[in-house]
Tab-separated table of C-alpha atoms and ligand atoms in Angstrom:
chain	number	residue	atom	x	y	z
D	1	MET	CA	-8.887	5.494	9.823
D	2	ALA	CA	-9.398	4.078	6.377
D	3	VAL	CA	-6.861	3.159	3.729
D	4	ASN	CA	-7.210	4.256	0.100
D	5	LEU	CA	-5.759	2.356	-2.863
D	6	LEU	CA	-4.485	3.691	-6.132
D	7	LEU	CA	-3.947	1.364	-9.057
D	8	GLY	CA	-3.692	1.197	-12.841
D	9	LEU	CA	-6.672	-0.142	-14.791
D	10	GLN	CA	-5.013	-0.913	-18.121
D	11	TRP	CA	-1.642	-2.454	-19.077
D	12	GLY	CA	0.432	-0.183	-16.841
D	13	ASP	CA	1.969	3.270	-17.348
D	14	GLU	CA	-1.358	5.018	-16.771
D	15	GLY	CA	0.336	7.791	-14.775
D	16	LYS	CA	0.246	6.296	-11.262
D	17	GLY	CA	3.495	7.968	-10.217
D	18	LYS	CA	2.229	11.417	-11.136
D	19	ILE	CA	-1.045	11.051	-9.254
D	20	VAL	CA	0.480	9.481	-6.130
D	21	ASP	CA	2.816	12.481	-5.980
D	22	VAL	CA	-0.144	14.855	-6.399
D	23	LEU	CA	-2.165	13.116	-3.651
D	24	THR	CA	0.660	12.611	-1.133
D	25	LYS	CA	-0.027	15.915	0.631
D	26	ASP	CA	-3.234	14.328	2.005
D	27	TYR	CA	-1.551	11.208	3.438
D	28	ASN	CA	0.769	10.240	6.285
D	29	ILE	CA	1.991	7.038	4.636
D	30	ILE	CA	2.466	5.967	0.999
D	31	ALA	CA	2.908	2.197	0.723
D	32	ARG	CA	3.885	0.252	-2.433
D	33	PHE	CA	2.223	-3.155	-2.369
D	34	GLN	CA	3.523	-5.285	-5.247
D	35	GLY	CA	5.774	-5.519	-8.282
D	36	GLY	CA	9.373	-4.469	-8.359
D	37	PRO	CA	11.756	-2.594	-10.647
D	38	ASN	CA	9.751	-3.673	-13.691
D	39	ALA	CA	7.723	-0.566	-12.770
D	40	GLY	CA	8.717	2.909	-13.891
D	41	HIS	CA	6.726	5.644	-12.165
D	42	THR	CA	7.305	9.131	-13.520
D	43	LEU	CA	6.643	12.353	-11.671
D	44	GLU	CA	7.405	15.863	-12.716
D	45	PHE	CA	7.604	19.181	-10.857
D	46	ASP	CA	9.752	22.335	-10.956
D	47	GLY	CA	10.781	21.400	-14.495
D	48	ILE	CA	12.448	18.152	-13.363
D	49	LYS	CA	11.330	14.639	-14.280
D	50	HIS	CA	11.967	11.792	-11.829
D	51	VAL	CA	11.500	8.076	-12.519
D	52	LEU	CA	11.066	5.712	-9.567
D	53	HIS	CA	11.099	1.924	-9.821
D	54	THR	CA	10.791	0.516	-6.301
D	55	ILE	CA	10.593	3.559	-4.067
D	56	PRO	CA	7.039	4.854	-3.517
D	57	SER	CA	6.064	8.016	-5.372
D	58	GLY	CA	5.506	10.075	-2.209
D	59	ILE	CA	9.237	10.329	-1.479
D	60	PHE	CA	9.597	13.938	-2.660
D	61	HIS	CA	7.292	15.276	0.028
D	62	ASP	CA	8.686	16.375	3.388
D	63	LYS	CA	6.411	14.603	5.813
D	64	ALA	CA	5.008	11.390	4.360
D	65	ILE	CA	6.533	8.043	5.284
D	66	ASN	CA	7.193	5.864	2.233
D	67	LEU	CA	6.951	2.136	2.816
D	68	VAL	CA	8.086	-0.674	0.523
D	69	GLY	CA	5.626	-3.421	1.418
D	70	ASN	CA	6.016	-7.178	1.812
D	71	GLY	CA	4.429	-7.821	-1.603
D	72	VAL	CA	7.221	-5.956	-3.404
D	73	VAL	CA	10.348	-7.642	-4.803
D	74	ILE	CA	13.517	-5.578	-4.386
D	75	ASP	CA	16.640	-5.622	-6.518
D	76	PRO	CA	19.270	-4.095	-4.209
D	77	VAL	CA	21.343	-2.963	-7.212
D	78	ILE	CA	18.503	-0.979	-8.782
D	79	PHE	CA	17.380	0.219	-5.357
D	80	LYS	CA	20.862	1.630	-4.688
D	81	LYS	CA	20.751	3.492	-8.024
D	82	GLU	CA	17.384	4.964	-7.070
D	83	LEU	CA	18.794	6.113	-3.732
D	84	ASP	CA	21.841	7.608	-5.476
D	85	ASN	CA	19.492	9.594	-7.719
D	86	LEU	CA	17.562	10.900	-4.720
D	87	GLY	CA	20.881	11.810	-3.093
D	88	LYS	CA	21.617	14.100	-6.049
D	89	PHE	CA	18.628	16.189	-4.999
D	90	ASN	CA	19.849	16.331	-1.379
D	91	LEU	CA	16.785	14.444	-0.289
D	92	ASP	CA	16.931	13.113	3.251
D	93	TYR	CA	15.262	9.808	2.411
D	94	LYS	CA	16.611	7.825	5.373
D	95	SER	CA	14.140	9.315	7.829
D	96	LYS	CA	11.106	8.581	5.649
D	97	LEU	CA	11.798	5.350	3.801
D	98	LEU	CA	10.908	2.037	5.477
D	99	ILE	CA	11.257	-1.482	4.118
D	100	SER	CA	9.225	-4.537	5.023
D	101	ARG	CA	11.287	-7.440	6.362
D	102	LYS	CA	9.004	-9.755	4.405
D	103	ALA	CA	9.786	-8.243	0.980
D	104	HIS	CA	11.692	-10.687	-1.248
D	105	LEU	CA	15.063	-9.994	-2.850
D	106	ILE	CA	15.818	-10.222	-6.557
D	107	LEU	CA	19.189	-11.950	-6.925
D	108	PRO	CA	21.508	-11.485	-9.933
D	109	THR	CA	20.700	-15.042	-11.038
D	110	HIS	CA	16.963	-14.222	-11.044
D	111	ARG	CA	17.656	-11.641	-13.741
D	112	ILE	CA	19.644	-14.133	-15.791
D	113	LEU	CA	16.948	-16.769	-15.381
D	114	ASP	CA	14.407	-14.225	-16.660
D	115	ALA	CA	16.530	-13.627	-19.771
D	116	ALA	CA	17.075	-17.373	-20.309
D	117	SER	CA	13.367	-18.122	-19.929
D	118	GLU	CA	12.406	-15.382	-22.398
D	119	ALA	CA	15.055	-16.466	-24.917
D	120	SER	CA	13.751	-20.042	-24.738
D	121	LYS	CA	10.209	-18.890	-25.609
D	122	GLY	CA	11.213	-17.450	-29.001
D	123	LYS	CA	8.257	-15.739	-30.671
D	124	ALA	CA	6.002	-16.542	-27.702
D	125	LYS	CA	8.093	-14.383	-25.369
D	126	ILE	CA	6.226	-12.250	-22.856
D	127	GLY	CA	8.250	-9.115	-23.502
D	128	SER	CA	9.372	-9.063	-19.875
D	129	THR	CA	11.361	-6.098	-18.611
D	130	LEU	CA	14.003	-8.746	-17.716
D	131	LYS	CA	14.314	-7.442	-14.168
D	132	GLY	CA	14.003	-10.942	-12.665
D	133	ILE	CA	10.405	-10.458	-11.529
D	134	GLY	CA	8.969	-13.832	-12.640
D	135	PRO	CA	11.808	-15.981	-11.218
D	136	THR	CA	11.766	-14.065	-7.899
D	137	TYR	CA	8.013	-14.527	-7.384
D	138	MET	CA	8.464	-18.190	-8.391
D	139	ASP	CA	10.991	-18.605	-5.591
D	140	LYS	CA	8.606	-16.795	-3.231
D	141	THR	CA	5.684	-19.117	-3.949
D	142	GLY	CA	8.070	-22.080	-4.193
D	143	ARG	CA	9.184	-21.189	-0.650
D	144	ASN	CA	12.836	-20.798	-1.569
D	145	GLY	CA	13.129	-17.004	-1.597
D	146	ILE	CA	15.447	-14.765	0.407
D	147	ARG	CA	13.737	-11.930	2.219
D	148	VAL	CA	14.957	-8.560	3.453
D	149	GLY	CA	14.631	-9.784	7.043
D	150	ASP	CA	17.054	-12.632	6.278
D	151	LEU	CA	19.824	-10.055	5.853
D	152	GLU	CA	19.731	-9.620	9.637
D	153	LEU	CA	20.558	-13.329	10.130
D	154	SER	CA	24.075	-14.757	10.114
D	155	ASP	CA	23.467	-17.617	7.680
D	156	TRP	CA	21.876	-15.707	4.800
D	157	LYS	CA	24.968	-15.877	2.584
D	158	GLU	CA	24.958	-19.681	2.750
D	159	ARG	CA	21.312	-19.694	1.757
D	160	TYR	CA	22.162	-17.245	-1.012
D	161	ARG	CA	24.953	-19.523	-2.295
D	162	SER	CA	22.807	-22.617	-2.392
D	163	LEU	CA	19.971	-20.790	-4.190
D	164	ALA	CA	22.365	-19.171	-6.696
D	165	ASN	CA	23.934	-22.596	-7.398
D	166	LYS	CA	20.501	-24.021	-8.097
D	167	HIS	CA	19.750	-21.082	-10.405
D	168	GLU	CA	22.964	-21.697	-12.334
D	169	ALA	CA	21.903	-25.276	-12.998
D	170	MET	CA	18.506	-24.009	-14.158
D	171	ILE	CA	20.143	-21.452	-16.457
D	172	ASP	CA	22.197	-24.282	-18.024
D	173	PHE	CA	18.999	-26.263	-18.492
D	174	TYR	CA	17.541	-23.482	-20.692
D	175	ASP	CA	20.602	-23.707	-22.942
D	176	ALA	CA	19.901	-20.105	-24.000
D	177	LYS	CA	23.582	-19.198	-24.304
D	178	ILE	CA	23.294	-16.126	-22.088
D	179	GLU	CA	26.712	-14.651	-21.355
D	180	TYR	CA	27.217	-13.418	-17.807
D	181	ASN	CA	29.938	-12.889	-15.254
D	182	LEU	CA	28.460	-13.959	-11.931
D	183	GLU	CA	31.480	-12.814	-9.946
D	184	GLU	CA	31.050	-9.244	-11.195
D	185	LEU	CA	27.299	-9.317	-10.702
D	186	GLU	CA	27.729	-10.646	-7.174
D	187	SER	CA	30.257	-8.026	-6.167
D	188	GLU	CA	27.821	-5.298	-7.299
D	189	PHE	CA	24.984	-7.123	-5.492
D	190	PHE	CA	26.825	-7.438	-2.162
D	191	GLU	CA	27.890	-3.779	-2.305
D	192	ALA	CA	24.240	-2.796	-2.861
D	193	ILE	CA	23.132	-5.007	0.047
D	194	LYS	CA	25.425	-2.988	2.321
D	195	VAL	CA	23.586	0.182	1.270
D	196	LEU	CA	20.187	-1.466	1.681
D	197	LYS	CA	21.150	-2.432	5.228
D	198	THR	CA	21.638	1.233	6.149
D	199	LEU	CA	17.858	1.679	5.798
D	200	THR	CA	15.226	0.776	8.379
D	201	PHE	CA	13.682	-2.695	8.096
D	202	ILE	CA	10.335	-3.121	9.848
D	203	ASP	CA	7.521	-5.576	10.485
D	204	SER	CA	5.385	-3.538	8.145
D	205	GLU	CA	2.015	-5.194	8.763
D	206	GLU	CA	2.332	-4.341	12.466
D	207	TYR	CA	3.502	-0.811	11.619
D	208	LEU	CA	0.487	-0.257	9.360
D	209	HIS	CA	-1.853	-1.749	11.938
D	210	GLN	CA	-0.639	0.696	14.592
D	211	ALA	CA	-0.744	3.578	12.107
D	212	GLN	CA	-4.403	2.812	11.408
D	213	LYS	CA	-5.154	2.710	15.136
D	214	GLU	CA	-3.540	6.133	15.504
D	215	GLY	CA	-5.761	7.546	12.756
D	216	LYS	CA	-3.007	7.974	10.186
D	217	THR	CA	-3.964	8.221	6.526
D	218	ILE	CA	-2.525	5.590	4.196
D	219	LEU	CA	-2.405	5.469	0.411
D	220	ALA	CA	-1.450	2.107	-1.106
D	221	GLU	CA	0.383	2.514	-4.435
D	222	GLY	CA	0.050	-0.180	-7.057
D	223	ALA	CA	2.392	-0.997	-9.899
D	224	GLN	CA	1.653	-2.301	-13.400
D	225	GLY	CA	-2.027	-2.461	-14.352
D	226	SER	CA	-5.063	-4.692	-13.868
D	227	LEU	CA	-4.691	-6.329	-17.284
D	228	LEU	CA	-1.198	-7.473	-16.246
D	229	ASP	CA	-2.555	-9.159	-13.066
D	230	ILE	CA	-1.334	-12.751	-12.682
D	231	ASP	CA	-4.930	-14.009	-12.223
D	232	PHE	CA	-7.117	-11.511	-14.070
D	233	GLY	CA	-4.770	-10.197	-16.758
D	234	THR	CA	-4.166	-11.414	-20.294
D	235	TYR	CA	-2.318	-14.547	-19.132
D	236	PRO	CA	0.404	-15.595	-19.891
D	237	PHE	CA	1.293	-12.081	-21.095
D	238	VAL	CA	1.141	-10.671	-17.576
D	239	THR	CA	3.437	-9.923	-14.670
D	240	SER	CA	3.859	-12.270	-11.692
D	241	SER	CA	1.922	-10.457	-8.962
D	242	ASN	CA	-1.641	-9.456	-8.163
D	243	THR	CA	-1.810	-5.905	-9.448
D	244	THR	CA	-5.515	-5.618	-8.573
D	245	ALA	CA	-7.026	-4.354	-5.310
D	246	ALA	CA	-6.676	-7.702	-3.512
D	247	GLY	CA	-2.911	-7.386	-3.970
D	248	ALA	CA	-2.917	-4.451	-1.567
D	249	CYS	CA	-4.310	-6.680	1.198
D	250	THR	CA	-1.730	-9.428	0.714
D	251	GLY	CA	1.058	-7.026	-0.223
D	252	LEU	CA	0.701	-4.901	2.907
D	253	GLY	CA	-1.285	-6.928	5.423
D	254	ILE	CA	-4.224	-4.542	5.275
D	255	ALA	CA	-7.643	-6.065	5.952
D	256	PRO	CA	-10.206	-5.692	3.116
D	257	ASN	CA	-12.748	-4.004	5.396
D	258	LYS	CA	-10.241	-1.207	6.124
D	259	ILE	CA	-10.168	-0.090	2.495
D	260	LYS	CA	-12.281	2.945	1.711
D	261	ASP	CA	-11.633	4.416	-1.714
D	262	VAL	CA	-10.134	2.585	-4.666
D	263	PHE	CA	-8.736	5.119	-7.135
D	264	GLY	CA	-8.560	3.661	-10.640
D	265	ILE	CA	-6.254	5.415	-13.091
D	266	PHE	CA	-6.629	5.134	-16.844
D	267	LYS	CA	-5.349	6.866	-19.943
D	268	ALA	CA	-7.905	8.542	-22.231
D	269	TYR	CA	-6.683	5.990	-24.803
D	270	THR	CA	-4.820	2.685	-24.309
D	271	THR	CA	-1.166	1.653	-24.386
D	272	ARG	CA	0.704	-1.585	-23.871
D	273	VAL	CA	4.415	-2.358	-23.781
D	274	GLY	CA	5.569	-5.948	-24.308
D	275	SER	CA	3.716	-8.787	-26.040
D	276	GLY	CA	0.149	-10.010	-25.746
D	277	PRO	CA	-3.315	-9.298	-27.131
D	278	PHE	CA	-4.500	-5.674	-27.438
D	279	PRO	CA	-7.895	-5.537	-29.182
D	280	THR	CA	-7.997	-1.792	-29.901
D	281	GLU	CA	-4.371	-1.489	-31.029
D	282	LEU	CA	-3.823	0.891	-33.950
D	283	PHE	CA	-1.276	0.402	-36.705
D	284	ASP	CA	-2.126	3.624	-38.537
D	285	GLU	CA	-1.468	7.350	-38.335
D	286	ASP	CA	-3.820	7.774	-35.351
D	287	GLY	CA	-1.739	5.300	-33.326
D	288	GLU	CA	1.441	7.059	-34.399
D	289	THR	CA	0.004	10.416	-33.328
D	290	MET	CA	-0.860	9.056	-29.863
D	291	ALA	CA	2.656	7.601	-29.504
D	292	ARG	CA	4.338	10.826	-30.636
D	293	VAL	CA	2.203	13.353	-28.741
D	294	GLY	CA	1.985	11.115	-25.668
D	295	ASN	CA	5.742	10.405	-25.808
D	296	GLU	CA	4.891	6.738	-25.370
D	297	PHE	CA	8.191	5.088	-24.456
D	298	GLY	CA	8.575	2.763	-21.465
D	299	ALA	CA	9.951	4.519	-18.364
D	300	THR	CA	11.946	1.385	-17.391
D	301	THR	CA	13.097	-0.079	-20.694
D	302	GLY	CA	12.668	2.805	-23.171
D	303	ARG	CA	10.733	0.473	-25.493
D	304	PRO	CA	8.020	2.100	-27.673
D	305	ARG	CA	4.535	1.545	-26.268
D	306	ARG	CA	1.837	0.159	-28.546
D	307	CYS	CA	-1.127	2.585	-28.755
D	308	GLY	CA	-4.851	2.278	-29.464
D	309	TRP	CA	-8.330	3.589	-28.687
D	310	LEU	CA	-9.898	3.363	-25.261
D	311	ASP	CA	-11.261	-0.133	-24.591
D	312	LEU	CA	-14.338	0.229	-22.375
D	313	VAL	CA	-14.981	-3.516	-22.250
D	314	ALA	CA	-11.578	-4.059	-20.647
D	315	LEU	CA	-11.897	-0.930	-18.501
D	316	LYS	CA	-15.290	-1.984	-17.154
D	317	TYR	CA	-13.813	-5.376	-16.248
D	318	ALA	CA	-10.979	-3.643	-14.347
D	319	VAL	CA	-13.434	-1.355	-12.530
D	320	GLN	CA	-15.398	-4.431	-11.415
D	321	VAL	CA	-12.451	-6.572	-10.335
D	322	ASN	CA	-11.016	-3.712	-8.273
D	323	GLY	CA	-14.220	-2.189	-6.930
D	324	VAL	CA	-13.102	1.225	-8.170
D	325	THR	CA	-14.884	4.078	-6.387
D	326	LYS	CA	-13.235	7.021	-8.168
D	327	LEU	CA	-11.698	7.236	-11.604
D	328	MET	CA	-8.859	9.457	-12.753
D	329	MET	CA	-8.390	10.092	-16.446
D	330	MET	CA	-4.861	10.746	-17.634
D	331	LYS	CA	-3.353	12.216	-20.796
D	332	GLY	CA	-6.560	13.800	-22.110
D	333	ASP	CA	-4.280	16.452	-23.620
D	334	VAL	CA	-2.806	13.871	-26.010
D	335	LEU	CA	-6.161	13.498	-27.796
D	336	SER	CA	-6.518	17.219	-28.623
D	337	GLY	CA	-6.851	17.646	-32.369
D	338	PHE	CA	-8.573	14.342	-33.206
D	339	SER	CA	-11.845	15.348	-34.888
D	340	THR	CA	-13.434	11.992	-33.986
D	341	LEU	CA	-12.556	9.640	-31.143
D	342	LYS	CA	-13.401	5.965	-31.105
D	343	VAL	CA	-14.279	4.041	-27.967
D	344	CYS	CA	-14.614	0.249	-27.981
D	345	THR	CA	-17.946	-0.476	-26.285
D	346	ALA	CA	-18.375	-4.165	-27.231
D	347	TYR	CA	-16.533	-7.081	-28.830
D	348	LYS	CA	-17.817	-9.180	-31.691
D	349	TYR	CA	-17.313	-12.701	-30.334
D	350	GLN	CA	-18.527	-15.916	-31.979
D	351	GLY	CA	-20.887	-13.891	-34.178
D	352	LYS	CA	-22.444	-11.935	-31.288
D	353	ALA	CA	-21.765	-8.582	-29.623
D	354	ILE	CA	-20.618	-9.058	-26.019
D	355	THR	CA	-19.755	-6.471	-23.388
D	356	HIS	CA	-17.674	-8.588	-21.019
D	357	LEU	CA	-14.072	-9.713	-21.346
D	358	PRO	CA	-14.028	-13.307	-22.618
D	359	TYR	CA	-11.330	-15.901	-21.753
D	360	ASN	CA	-9.496	-15.361	-25.010
D	361	ILE	CA	-9.096	-11.870	-26.471
D	362	GLU	CA	-6.584	-12.828	-29.149
D	363	PRO	CA	-7.362	-10.991	-32.441
D	364	GLU	CA	-8.647	-14.156	-34.143
D	365	ASN	CA	-11.261	-14.523	-31.419
D	366	ILE	CA	-12.730	-11.022	-31.122
D	367	THR	CA	-13.208	-7.829	-33.119
D	368	PRO	CA	-13.763	-4.507	-31.339
D	369	ILE	CA	-17.027	-2.662	-31.964
D	370	TYR	CA	-16.586	1.093	-31.736
D	371	THR	CA	-18.798	4.019	-30.739
D	372	GLU	CA	-17.658	7.318	-32.255
D	373	VAL	CA	-17.645	10.550	-30.287
D	374	LYS	CA	-16.680	14.086	-31.225
D	375	GLY	CA	-13.159	15.194	-30.379
D	376	TRP	CA	-11.879	18.607	-29.249
D	377	ALA	CA	-9.321	20.921	-30.801
D	378	GLU	CA	-8.251	22.958	-27.765
D	379	ASP	CA	-4.840	22.565	-26.168
D	380	LEU	CA	-5.565	21.447	-22.593
D	381	THR	CA	-2.067	21.669	-21.172
D	382	GLY	CA	-2.442	25.200	-19.773
D	383	MET	CA	-5.831	24.581	-18.167
D	384	ASN	CA	-6.162	24.270	-14.397
D	385	ASP	CA	-9.880	24.421	-13.707
D	386	ALA	CA	-12.777	22.151	-14.723
D	387	SER	CA	-14.705	25.179	-16.031
D	388	GLN	CA	-12.085	25.599	-18.789
D	389	LEU	CA	-12.499	22.110	-20.267
D	390	PRO	CA	-14.009	22.057	-23.777
D	391	LYS	CA	-17.587	20.853	-24.193
D	392	GLU	CA	-16.574	17.818	-26.293
D	393	LEU	CA	-14.181	16.678	-23.558
D	394	ASN	CA	-16.915	17.080	-20.940
D	395	ASP	CA	-19.190	14.998	-23.180
D	396	TYR	CA	-16.457	12.329	-23.509
D	397	ILE	CA	-16.072	12.272	-19.712
D	398	SER	CA	-19.848	12.047	-19.120
D	399	PHE	CA	-20.102	9.204	-21.637
D	400	LEU	CA	-17.357	7.259	-19.847
D	401	GLU	CA	-18.825	7.942	-16.403
D	402	GLU	CA	-22.169	6.619	-17.510
D	403	GLU	CA	-20.717	3.504	-19.113
D	404	LEU	CA	-18.460	2.773	-16.142
D	405	GLU	CA	-21.005	3.833	-13.508
D	406	THR	CA	-18.198	5.565	-11.626
D	407	PRO	CA	-17.275	9.263	-11.305
D	408	ILE	CA	-14.142	10.677	-12.915
D	409	THR	CA	-12.737	12.937	-10.205
D	410	ILE	CA	-9.399	13.977	-11.705
D	411	VAL	CA	-8.545	14.887	-15.278
D	412	SER	CA	-4.816	15.101	-15.948
D	413	VAL	CA	-3.762	17.412	-18.776
D	414	GLY	CA	0.018	17.104	-18.744
D	415	PRO	CA	2.892	15.383	-16.926
D	416	ASP	CA	3.491	18.134	-14.360
D	417	ARG	CA	2.038	18.069	-10.851
D	418	LYS	CA	0.236	21.325	-11.628
D	419	GLN	CA	-1.459	20.004	-14.767
D	420	THR	CA	-4.148	18.312	-12.689
D	421	ILE	CA	-7.830	19.254	-12.733
D	422	TYR	CA	-10.218	18.214	-9.955
D	423	ARG	CA	-13.913	17.710	-10.715
R	501	GDP	P1	3.076	4.896	-14.279
R	501	GDP	O1	3.920	3.694	-14.490
R	501	GDP	O2	1.624	4.571	-14.176
R	501	GDP	O3	3.547	5.751	-13.123
R	501	GDP	O4	3.235	5.785	-15.600
R	501	GDP	P2	4.606	6.101	-16.379
R	501	GDP	O5	5.376	7.094	-15.613
R	501	GDP	O6	5.298	4.855	-16.763
R	501	GDP	O7	4.035	6.688	-17.730
R	501	GDP	C1	3.209	7.794	-17.774
R	501	GDP	C2	3.880	8.861	-18.658
R	501	GDP	O8	2.946	9.856	-18.982
R	501	GDP	C3	5.008	9.589	-17.945
R	501	GDP	O9	5.969	9.973	-18.893
R	501	GDP	C4	4.314	10.807	-17.348
R	501	GDP	O10	5.206	11.889	-17.155
R	501	GDP	C5	3.314	11.117	-18.422
R	501	GDP	N1	2.052	11.717	-17.987
R	501	GDP	C6	1.337	11.491	-16.856
R	501	GDP	N2	0.167	12.156	-16.896
R	501	GDP	C7	0.139	12.821	-18.067
R	501	GDP	C8	-0.827	13.662	-18.708
R	501	GDP	O11	-1.908	13.913	-18.204
R	501	GDP	N3	-0.492	14.138	-19.946
R	501	GDP	C9	0.687	13.863	-20.554
R	501	GDP	N4	0.923	14.378	-21.769
R	501	GDP	N5	1.613	13.067	-19.978
R	501	GDP	C10	1.345	12.548	-18.765
R	502	IMO	P1	4.289	0.368	-14.263
R	502	IMO	O1	4.205	0.188	-12.781
R	502	IMO	C1	3.888	-1.386	-18.230
R	502	IMO	C2	4.904	-5.611	-18.651
R	502	IMO	C3	6.135	-5.965	-19.476
R	502	IMO	C4	5.732	-7.328	-19.999
R	502	IMO	C5	4.964	-7.932	-18.824
R	502	IMO	C6	5.807	-8.815	-17.914
R	502	IMO	O2	5.344	1.319	-14.693
R	502	IMO	O3	2.958	0.634	-14.852
R	502	IMO	P2	7.768	-8.477	-16.185
R	502	IMO	O4	8.992	-7.595	-16.208
R	502	IMO	O5	6.849	-8.191	-15.061
R	502	IMO	O6	8.140	-9.916	-16.298
R	502	IMO	O7	6.980	-8.129	-17.541
R	502	IMO	O8	4.484	-6.829	-18.062
R	502	IMO	N1	5.168	-4.670	-17.550
R	502	IMO	C7	4.773	-3.383	-17.566
R	502	IMO	N2	4.184	-2.656	-18.533
R	502	IMO	N3	4.127	-0.826	-17.026
R	502	IMO	C8	4.701	-1.548	-16.034
R	502	IMO	O9	4.823	-1.086	-14.775
R	502	IMO	C9	5.088	-2.878	-16.289
R	502	IMO	N4	5.682	-3.857	-15.562
R	502	IMO	C10	5.714	-4.943	-16.341
R	502	IMO	O10	6.344	-5.033	-20.499
R	502	IMO	O11	4.816	-7.166	-21.048
R	503	MG	MG1	5.386	3.011	-15.829
């Protein structure tokens, strides 16, 4: 049985959490493949909004197994908070939440190192969520990390101590004057580890292999977005994992030839939180309207998201890198009322119009070239069938499908599960 992937095509926050929740009814297993608590995945149903950071977005369904894959980095403290939140809804998560032994742990000192590194960068800071993501993946690739499976061994605390001591020396090196009380942070960390250890740790690649043999359906859930990918994103303003389709293979142990559909999610416009280039960013009333109507505040940090028009050059690049087979367009409802919409279809680069993403997309290097299309006035939020969509929106969708050479199969018209239109 094949595996499908679902991932964000822009700079994150496309609405992955909502769509994974909507699709879960069709899957036996939902498996997160990379990132950590830098992610904030929002889902909404029965008038309640839930934000998940590490736990896969299928957790609210009765039957599906939710797996935290080896490519994910876990902060036990944040994980415990997530579990506490689920507990408030009387959710029996223990029977349906599995954790890969090969997932790496975020230590308290990783978070402090993140803050020290950012502080040392001054104006060039990445705008990290400061959840310790970069330092944890550095320890993973540096072969120093502590993994979930290590918690089952007797000597893990000694390894922890020696790594934390090294981190303290590194924090001093930054001379960033970050105040912290390691004793307090450690007591919270060790308490959270106890809770983590009440969950089931598995050899997840073997589990997924057997599941495939048994014909189970698997949806791999990505975090962040393709333009934040460590290799293909707007480096260095990126996260520290492969957010693109290949990340699902390494982050779960799934072979590339087992992947069937790649669902690419994008907003009908563009947002970005944190620093880095953003060619179609708006600093005018249109941008403010998108931010206000779209309620564009980060689900993890609460920071305002920068807003701008849809960038088809960047989107096409993401479709290519991921091999997207089906597109899903989110937040179309936010654009209701704009008489004209702009879509960036090329960049002016070294005096010429180009339609691919060049190495450097800093504002001094490129200028977006826009195509204008007619907007729609209708409120979409109460619509539930494709036949109700206004003509101008259908034209917008057809234009994008043609440019991206990929069908748009879902149009989302609001944050609730029910505000989802299939085409
Ligand atoms: P994720 O990180 O990709 O899961 O996305 P986030 O949860 O960080 O951000 C998406 C935000 O948009 C959340 O607040 C969602 O509730 C909301 N959202 C998702 N789809 C829609 C939609 O179609 N319309 C509107 N207005 N909001 C949406
Ligand atoms: P979801 O899964 C949006 C951004 C940060 C920063 C950069 C590096 O909710 O879409 P990091 O904490 O990884 O060191 O931050 O990446 N970033 C996100 N932006 N959505 C996310 O996740 C993000 N995760 C990280 O704002 O610019
Ligand atoms: Mg998010």
